[in-house]
């Protein structure tokens, strides 16, 4: 099957050589493209920027999801705390009312009347009462400071 041609080569040898040359050209073309891609700094920078943008978008989405979850948790805990505070407030009101009723029951009427009279006078003379209380507090504070200095000497 081998047919002789010029210079002792067969047709099969020439076909193989052509195939090898074509294969070598393909490989050379891919190698040149790969080298050109490596040498294209702008394209590499654009790829890195695109990757960084994608990574930032993913991170932002995760942060947003976490913030939503945290906000929901805060809302839930706030609602529970508000409900607990309302229950506690109601309990304090009930116990205060019960204590007030108990004190009114156990306290003799003359003492209650006298206490009511004192409370009304205090409300009527609020300014002098506040001034007297402030003067007493100031006196006690000065006295404590003076005694404190005597003890250090």
Coordinates of N, CA, C and O in Angstrom, one line a residue:
X1 N 0.8 -1.2 0.0 CA 0.0 0.0 0.0 C 0.8 1.2 0.0 O 0.3 2.3 -0.3
X2 N 2.0 1.1 0.4 CA 2.9 2.3 0.4 C 3.3 2.6 -1.0 O 3.9 1.8 -1.7
X3 N 2.9 3.8 -1.4 CA 3.3 4.2 -2.8 C 4.5 5.1 -2.7 O 4.6 5.9 -1.8
X4 N 5.4 4.8 -3.6 CA 6.6 5.6 -3.6 C 6.4 6.9 -4.3 O 5.7 7.0 -5.3
X5 N 6.9 8.0 -3.6 CA 6.9 9.4 -4.3 C 8.3 9.9 -4.3 O 9.2 9.2 -4.1
X6 N 8.4 11.2 -4.4 CA 9.7 11.9 -4.5 C 10.6 11.6 -3.3 O 10.1 11.6 -2.2
X7 N 11.8 11.4 -3.6 CA 12.8 11.2 -2.6 C 12.6 10.0 -1.7 O 13.1 10.0 -0.6
X8 N 11.9 9.1 -2.0 CA 11.8 7.9 -1.2 C 10.7 8.0 -0.2 O 10.6 7.1 0.7
X9 N 9.9 9.0 -0.1 CA 8.9 9.1 0.9 C 7.6 8.5 0.4 O 7.3 8.7 -0.8
X10 N 6.8 8.0 1.3 CA 5.6 7.5 0.9 C 4.5 8.5 1.1 O 4.7 9.5 1.9
X11 N 3.3 8.3 0.6 CA 2.2 9.2 0.7 C 1.7 9.2 2.2 O 1.3 10.2 2.7
X12 N 1.8 8.0 2.9 CA 1.4 7.9 4.3 C 2.4 8.8 5.1 O 1.9 9.4 6.1
X13 N 3.7 8.8 4.8 CA 4.6 9.6 5.6 C 4.3 11.1 5.5 O 4.3 11.8 6.4
X14 N 3.9 11.5 4.3 CA 3.6 12.9 4.1 C 2.3 13.3 4.8 O 2.1 14.4 5.4
X15 N 1.3 12.4 4.8 CA 0.0 12.6 5.5 C 0.3 12.8 7.0 O -0.3 13.6 7.7
X16 N 1.1 11.9 7.5 CA 1.5 11.9 8.9 C 2.2 13.2 9.3 O 1.9 13.9 10.3
X17 N 3.1 13.6 8.4 CA 3.8 14.9 8.6 C 2.8 16.1 8.6 O 2.9 17.0 9.4
X18 N 1.9 16.1 7.7 CA 0.9 17.1 7.6 C 0.1 17.2 8.9 O -0.3 18.2 9.5
X19 N -0.4 16.0 9.4 CA -1.1 15.9 10.6 C -0.3 16.4 11.8 O -0.8 17.2 12.7
X20 N 0.9 16.0 11.9 CA 1.8 16.5 13.0 C 2.0 18.0 12.9 O 1.9 18.7 13.9
X21 N 2.1 18.5 11.7 CA 2.3 20.0 11.5 C 1.0 20.7 12.0 O 1.1 21.7 12.7
X22 N -0.2 20.1 11.6 CA -1.4 20.8 12.0 C -1.6 20.7 13.5 O -2.0 21.7 14.1
X23 N -1.3 19.6 14.1 CA -1.4 19.4 15.6 C -0.4 20.4 16.3 O -0.8 21.0 17.2
X24 N 0.8 20.5 15.7 CA 1.8 21.4 16.3 C 1.3 22.9 16.2 O 1.4 23.7 17.1
X25 N 0.6 23.2 15.0 CA 0.1 24.6 14.9 C -1.0 24.8 15.9 O -1.1 25.9 16.5
X26 N -1.9 23.8 16.1 CA -3.0 24.0 17.1 C -2.4 24.2 18.5 O -2.8 25.1 19.3
X27 N -1.4 23.4 18.9 CA -0.8 23.5 20.2 C -0.1 24.9 20.3 O -0.2 25.6 21.4
X28 N 0.6 25.3 19.3 CA 1.3 26.6 19.3 C 0.2 27.7 19.4 O 0.4 28.7 20.2
X29 N -0.9 27.6 18.7 CA -2.0 28.6 18.8 C -2.5 28.7 20.3 O -2.7 29.8 20.8
X30 N -2.7 27.5 20.9 CA -3.2 27.5 22.3 C -2.2 28.1 23.2 O -2.5 28.9 24.1
X31 N -0.9 27.8 23.0 CA 0.2 28.3 23.8 C 0.3 29.8 23.7 O 0.4 30.5 24.7
X32 N 0.2 30.3 22.5 CA 0.2 31.8 22.2 C -0.9 32.5 22.9 O -0.8 33.5 23.5
X33 N -2.1 31.9 22.8 CA -3.3 32.5 23.5 C -3.1 32.5 25.0 O -3.4 33.5 25.6
X34 N -2.6 31.4 25.6 CA -2.3 31.3 27.0 C -1.3 32.4 27.4 O -1.5 33.1 28.4
X35 N -0.3 32.5 26.6 CA 0.8 33.5 26.9 C 0.2 34.9 26.8 O 0.5 35.8 27.6
X36 N -0.6 35.1 25.8 CA -1.2 36.5 25.6 C -2.2 36.8 26.8 O -2.2 37.9 27.3
X37 N -2.9 35.8 27.2 CA -3.8 36.0 28.4 C -3.0 36.3 29.6 O -3.4 37.2 30.4
X38 N -1.9 35.7 29.8 CA -1.0 36.0 31.0 C -0.4 37.3 30.9 O -0.2 38.0 31.9
X39 N -0.1 37.7 29.7 CA 0.5 39.0 29.5 C -0.5 40.2 29.5 O -0.1 41.3 29.7
X40 N -1.8 39.9 29.4 CA -2.8 40.9 29.4 C -3.2 41.3 30.8 O -4.1 40.8 31.4
X41 N -2.4 42.3 31.4 CA -2.6 42.7 32.7 C -4.0 43.4 32.9 O -4.6 43.1 34.0
X42 N -4.4 44.1 32.0 CA -5.7 44.8 32.1 C -6.9 43.7 32.3 O -7.7 43.9 33.1
X43 N -6.8 42.7 31.5 CA -7.8 41.6 31.6 C -7.8 40.9 32.9 O -8.8 40.6 33.5
X44 N -6.6 40.7 33.4 CA -6.4 40.0 34.7 C -6.9 40.9 35.8 O -7.6 40.4 36.7
X45 N -6.6 42.2 35.7 CA -7.1 43.1 36.7 C -8.7 43.2 36.7 O -9.3 43.2 37.7
X46 N -9.3 43.2 35.5 CA -10.7 43.2 35.4 C -11.3 41.9 36.0 O -12.4 42.0 36.6
X47 N -10.7 40.8 35.7 CA -11.1 39.5 36.3 C -11.1 39.6 37.8 O -12.0 39.1 38.5
X48 N -10.0 40.1 38.4 CA -9.8 40.2 39.8 C -10.9 41.2 40.4 O -11.4 40.9 41.5
X49 N -11.1 42.3 39.7 CA -12.1 43.2 40.2 C -13.5 42.6 40.2 O -14.3 42.7 41.1
X50 N -13.8 41.8 39.1 CA -15.1 41.2 39.0 C -15.2 40.1 40.1 O -16.3 40.0 40.8
X51 N -14.2 39.4 40.4 CA -14.2 38.4 41.5 C -14.4 39.1 42.9 O -15.1 38.6 43.7
X52 N -13.7 40.2 43.0 CA -13.8 41.0 44.3 C -15.2 41.5 44.5 O -15.8 41.5 45.6
X53 N -15.8 42.0 43.4 CA -17.2 42.5 43.5 C -18.2 41.4 43.8 O -19.1 41.6 44.6
X54 N -18.0 40.3 43.2 CA -18.8 39.1 43.5 C -18.7 38.7 45.0 O -19.7 38.5 45.7
X55 N -17.5 38.7 45.5 CA -17.2 38.3 46.9 C -17.8 39.3 47.8 O -18.4 39.0 48.8
X56 N -17.7 40.6 47.5 CA -18.3 41.7 48.3 C -19.8 41.6 48.3 O -20.5 41.8 49.3
X57 N -20.4 41.3 47.1 CA -21.8 41.1 47.1 C -22.3 40.0 47.9 O -23.3 40.1 48.6
X58 N -21.6 38.9 47.9 CA -22.0 37.7 48.7 C -21.9 38.1 50.2 O -22.8 37.8 51.0
X59 N -20.8 38.8 50.6 CA -20.6 39.2 52.0 C -21.6 40.1 52.4 O -22.2 40.0 53.5
X60 N -22.0 41.1 51.5 CA -23.0 42.0 51.9 C -24.4 41.3 52.1 O -25.1 41.7 53.0
X61 N -24.7 40.4 51.2 CA -25.9 39.6 51.3 C -26.0 38.9 52.6 O -27.0 38.8 53.3
X62 N -24.8 38.2 53.0 CA -24.8 37.5 54.3 C -25.0 38.4 55.4 O -25.7 38.1 56.4
X63 N -24.3 39.6 55.4 CA -24.4 40.6 56.5 C -25.9 41.1 56.6 O -26.4 41.2 57.7
X64 N -26.5 41.3 55.5 CA -27.9 41.7 55.5 C -28.8 40.7 56.1 O -29.7 41.0 56.9
X65 N -28.6 39.4 55.7 CA -29.4 38.3 56.3 C -29.2 38.3 57.8 O -30.1 38.1 58.6
X66 N -27.9 38.4 58.3 CA -27.6 38.3 59.7 C -28.3 39.5 60.4 O -28.8 39.4 61.5
X67 N -28.3 40.7 59.8 CA -28.9 41.9 60.4 C -30.4 41.7 60.5 O -31.0 42.1 61.6
X68 N -31.0 41.1 59.5 CA -32.4 40.9 59.6 C -32.8 39.9 60.7 O -33.7 40.1 61.5
X69 N -32.0 38.8 60.8 CA -32.2 37.8 61.9 C -32.0 38.5 63.3 O -32.8 38.3 64.2
X70 N -30.9 39.3 63.4 CA -30.7 40.0 64.7 C -31.8 41.0 65.0 O -32.2 41.0 66.2
X71 N -32.3 41.7 64.0 CA -33.4 42.6 64.3 C -34.6 41.9 64.7 O -35.3 42.4 65.6
X72 N -34.9 40.8 64.1 CA -36.1 40.0 64.4 C -35.9 39.5 65.9 O -36.9 39.5 66.6
X73 N -34.7 39.1 66.2 CA -34.5 38.6 67.6 C -34.7 39.7 68.6 O -35.3 39.5 69.7
X74 N -34.2 40.9 68.3 CA -34.3 42.0 69.2 C -35.8 42.4 69.3 O -36.3 42.6 70.5
X75 N -36.5 42.4 68.2 CA -38.0 42.7 68.3 C -38.7 41.7 69.2 O -39.5 42.0 70.0
X76 N -38.3 40.4 69.0 CA -39.0 39.3 69.8 C -38.7 39.5 71.3 O -39.6 39.4 72.1
X77 N -37.4 39.7 71.6 CA -37.0 39.9 73.0 C -37.6 41.1 73.6 O -38.0 41.1 74.8
X78 N -37.7 42.2 72.8 CA -38.3 43.4 73.3 C -39.8 43.2 73.6 O -40.3 43.7 74.7
X79 N -40.4 42.5 72.8 CA -41.9 42.2 73.0 C -42.0 41.4 74.3 O -42.9 41.7 75.1
X80 N -41.2 40.4 74.5 CA -41.2 39.6 75.7 C -40.9 40.4 76.9 O -41.7 40.3 78.0
X81 N -39.9 41.2 76.9 CA -39.5 42.1 78.0 C -40.7 43.1 78.3 O -41.0 43.3 79.5
X82 N -41.3 43.6 77.3 CA -42.4 44.6 77.5 C -43.5 43.9 78.2 O -44.2 44.4 79.1
X83 N -43.8 42.7 77.7 CA -44.9 41.9 78.4 C -44.6 41.6 79.8 O -45.5 41.8 80.7
X84 N -43.4 41.2 80.1 CA -43.0 40.9 81.5 C -43.0 42.2 82.3 O -43.5 42.1 83.5
X85 N -42.6 43.3 81.8 CA -42.7 44.6 82.5 C -44.1 44.9 82.8 O -44.4 45.4 83.9
X86 N -45.0 44.7 81.9 CA -46.4 45.0 82.1 C -47.0 44.1 83.2 O -47.7 44.6 84.1
X87 N -46.6 42.9 83.2 CA -47.1 41.9 84.2 C -46.5 42.4 85.6 O -47.3 42.4 86.6
X88 N -45.3 42.7 85.7 CA -44.6 43.1 86.9 C -45.3 44.4 87.4 O -45.5 44.6 88.6
X89 N -45.5 45.4 86.5 CA -46.2 46.6 86.9 C -47.6 46.4 87.5 O -47.9 46.9 88.5
X90 N -48.3 45.5 86.9 CA -49.6 45.2 87.4 C -49.5 44.5 88.7 O -50.3 44.8 89.6
X91 N -48.6 43.6 88.9 CA -48.4 43.0 90.2 C -48.0 44.0 91.3 O -48.6 44.0 92.4
X92 N -47.2 45.0 91.0 CA -46.8 46.0 91.9 C -48.0 46.9 92.3 O -48.2 47.2 93.5
X93 N -48.8 47.2 91.3 CA -50.0 48.0 91.6 C -51.0 47.3 92.5 O -51.5 47.8 93.4
X94 N -51.1 46.0 92.2 CA -52.0 45.2 93.0 C -51.5 45.1 94.5 O -52.3 45.2 95.4
X95 N -50.2 44.8 94.6 CA -49.7 44.7 96.0 C -49.7 46.0 96.7 O -49.9 46.1 97.9
X96 N -49.4 47.1 96.0 CA -49.5 48.4 96.6 C -50.9 48.7 97.1 O -51.1 49.2 98.2
X97 N -51.9 48.4 96.2 CA -53.3 48.7 96.6 C -53.6 47.8 97.8 O -54.3 48.3 98.8
X98 N -53.2 46.6 97.8 CA -53.5 45.7 99.0 C -52.8 46.2 100.2 O -53.4 46.2 101.3
X99 N -51.5 46.6 100.1 CA -50.8 47.2 101.3 C -51.5 48.4 101.8 O -51.7 48.6 103.0
X100 N -51.9 49.3 100.9 CA -52.6 50.5 101.3 C -53.9 50.2 102.0 O -54.2 50.8 103.0
X101 N -54.7 49.3 101.4 CA -55.9 48.9 102.1 C -55.7 48.3 103.5 O -56.4 48.6 104.4
X102 N -54.6 47.5 103.6 CA -54.3 46.9 104.9 C -53.9 47.9 105.9 O -54.3 47.9 107.1
X103 N -53.1 48.9 105.5 CA -52.7 50.0 106.4 C -53.9 50.8 106.8 O -54.1 51.1 108.0
X104 N -54.8 51.1 105.9 CA -56.0 51.8 106.2 C -56.9 51.0 107.2 O -57.5 51.6 108.1
X105 N -56.9 49.7 107.0 CA -57.7 48.9 107.9 C -57.1 48.9 109.3 O -57.9 48.9 110.3
X106 N -55.8 48.8 109.4 CA -55.2 48.6 110.7 C -54.9 49.9 111.5 O -54.7 49.9 112.7
X107 N -54.9 51.0 110.7 CA -54.6 52.3 111.3 C -55.8 52.9 111.9 O -56.9 52.9 111.3
X108 N -55.8 53.4 113.1 CA -56.9 54.0 113.8 C -57.4 55.2 113.0 O -56.5 55.9 112.4
X109 N -58.6 55.5 113.0 CA -59.2 56.7 112.3 C -58.5 58.0 112.7 O -58.2 58.8 111.8
X110 N -58.3 58.3 114.0 CA -57.7 59.6 114.4 C -56.3 59.7 113.7 O -55.9 60.8 113.3
X111 N -55.5 58.6 113.6 CA -54.2 58.7 113.0 C -54.3 59.0 111.5 O -53.6 59.7 110.9
X112 N -55.3 58.3 110.9 CA -55.5 58.5 109.5 C -55.9 60.0 109.2 O -55.4 60.6 108.2
X113 N -56.8 60.5 110.0 CA -57.2 61.9 109.8 C -56.0 62.8 110.0 O -55.8 63.8 109.3
X114 N -55.2 62.6 111.0 CA -54.0 63.4 111.3 C -53.0 63.3 110.1 O -52.5 64.4 109.6
X115 N -52.8 62.1 109.6 CA -51.9 61.9 108.4 C -52.4 62.7 107.2 O -51.7 63.3 106.4
X116 N -53.7 62.6 107.0 CA -54.3 63.3 105.9 C -54.2 64.8 106.0 O -53.8 65.5 105.0
X117 N -54.3 65.3 107.2 CA -54.1 66.8 107.5 C -52.7 67.2 107.2 O -52.4 68.2 106.6
X118 N -51.7 66.4 107.6 CA -50.3 66.7 107.4 C -50.0 66.6 105.9 O -49.3 67.5 105.4
X119 N -50.6 65.7 105.2 CA -50.3 65.6 103.8 C -50.9 66.8 103.0 O -50.2 67.3 102.1
X120 N -52.0 67.2 103.4 CA -52.6 68.4 102.8 C -51.8 69.7 103.1 O -51.6 70.5 102.2
X121 N -51.3 69.8 104.3 CA -50.5 71.0 104.7 C -49.2 70.9 103.9 O -48.7 71.9 103.4
X122 N -48.6 69.7 103.7 CA -47.3 69.5 102.9 C -47.6 69.9 101.5 O -46.7 70.6 100.9
X123 N -48.7 69.5 100.9 CA -49.0 69.9 99.5 C -49.2 71.4 99.4 O -48.8 72.0 98.4
X124 N -49.9 72.0 100.4 CA -50.1 73.5 100.3 C -48.8 74.3 100.5 O -48.7 75.3 99.9
X125 N -47.9 73.8 101.3 CA -46.7 74.5 101.6 C -45.5 73.7 101.0 O -44.5 73.5 101.7
X126 N -45.6 73.4 99.8 CA -44.5 72.6 99.2 C -43.2 73.3 99.1 O -42.1 72.7 99.4
X127 N -43.1 74.5 98.8 CA -41.9 75.3 98.6 C -41.1 75.3 99.9 O -39.9 75.0 100.0
X128 N -41.7 75.8 101.0 CA -41.0 75.8 102.3 C -40.5 74.4 102.8 O -39.5 74.3 103.3
X129 N -41.4 73.4 102.5 CA -41.0 72.1 102.9 C -39.8 71.6 102.1 O -38.8 71.0 102.7
X130 N -39.7 71.9 100.8 CA -38.6 71.5 100.0 C -37.3 72.3 100.5 O -36.2 71.7 100.6
X131 N -37.5 73.5 100.8 CA -36.4 74.4 101.2 C -35.8 73.8 102.6 O -34.6 73.7 102.8
X132 N -36.7 73.5 103.5 CA -36.3 73.0 104.8 C -35.6 71.6 104.6 O -34.6 71.4 105.3
X133 N -36.1 70.8 103.7 CA -35.5 69.5 103.5 C -34.1 69.7 102.9 O -33.1 69.0 103.3
X134 N -33.9 70.6 101.9 CA -32.6 70.9 101.3 C -31.7 71.4 102.4 O -30.5 71.1 102.4
X135 N -32.2 72.3 103.3 CA -31.3 72.9 104.3 C -30.8 71.8 105.2 O -29.6 71.7 105.6
X136 N -31.7 70.9 105.6 CA -31.3 69.8 106.5 C -30.3 68.9 105.8 O -29.3 68.5 106.5
X137 N -30.5 68.6 104.6 CA -29.6 67.7 103.8 C -28.2 68.4 103.7 O -27.2 67.8 103.9
X138 N -28.2 69.7 103.5 CA -26.9 70.5 103.4 C -26.2 70.5 104.8 O -25.0 70.3 104.8
X139 N -27.0 70.7 105.8 CA -26.4 70.7 107.2 C -25.8 69.3 107.5 O -24.6 69.2 108.0
X140 N -26.5 68.2 107.2 CA -25.9 66.9 107.4 C -24.7 66.6 106.6 O -23.7 66.0 107.1
X141 N -24.7 67.1 105.4 CA -23.5 66.9 104.5 C -22.3 67.6 105.0 O -21.2 67.1 105.1
X142 N -22.5 68.9 105.4 CA -21.4 69.7 106.0 C -20.9 69.0 107.2 O -19.7 68.9 107.5
X143 N -21.8 68.6 108.1 CA -21.4 68.0 109.3 C -20.6 66.7 109.1 O -19.5 66.5 109.7
X144 N -21.0 65.9 108.1 CA -20.2 64.7 107.8 C -18.8 65.0 107.3 O -17.8 64.4 107.6
X145 N -18.7 66.1 106.4 CA -17.4 66.4 105.9 C -16.5 66.9 107.0 O -15.3 66.6 107.0
X146 N -17.0 67.7 107.9 CA -16.2 68.3 109.0 C -15.7 67.1 109.9 O -14.6 67.1 110.2
X147 N -16.6 66.2 110.2 CA -16.2 65.1 111.0 C -15.2 64.2 110.3 O -14.3 63.6 110.9
X148 N -15.3 64.1 109.0 CA -14.4 63.3 108.2 C -13.0 63.9 108.3 O -12.0 63.2 108.4
X149 N -12.9 65.2 108.2 CA -11.6 65.9 108.3 C -11.0 65.8 109.7 O -9.7 65.7 109.8
X150 N -11.8 65.8 110.7 CA -11.2 65.7 112.1 C -10.6 64.3 112.3 O -9.6 64.2 112.9
X151 N -11.2 63.3 111.7 CA -10.7 62.0 111.9 C -9.4 61.7 111.2 O -8.6 60.8 111.5
X152 N -9.1 62.5 110.1 CA -7.9 62.3 109.4 C -6.7 62.9 110.0 O -5.6 62.6 109.7
X153 N -6.9 63.9 110.8 CA -5.8 64.6 111.4 C -5.0 63.9 112.4 O -5.0 63.0 113.0

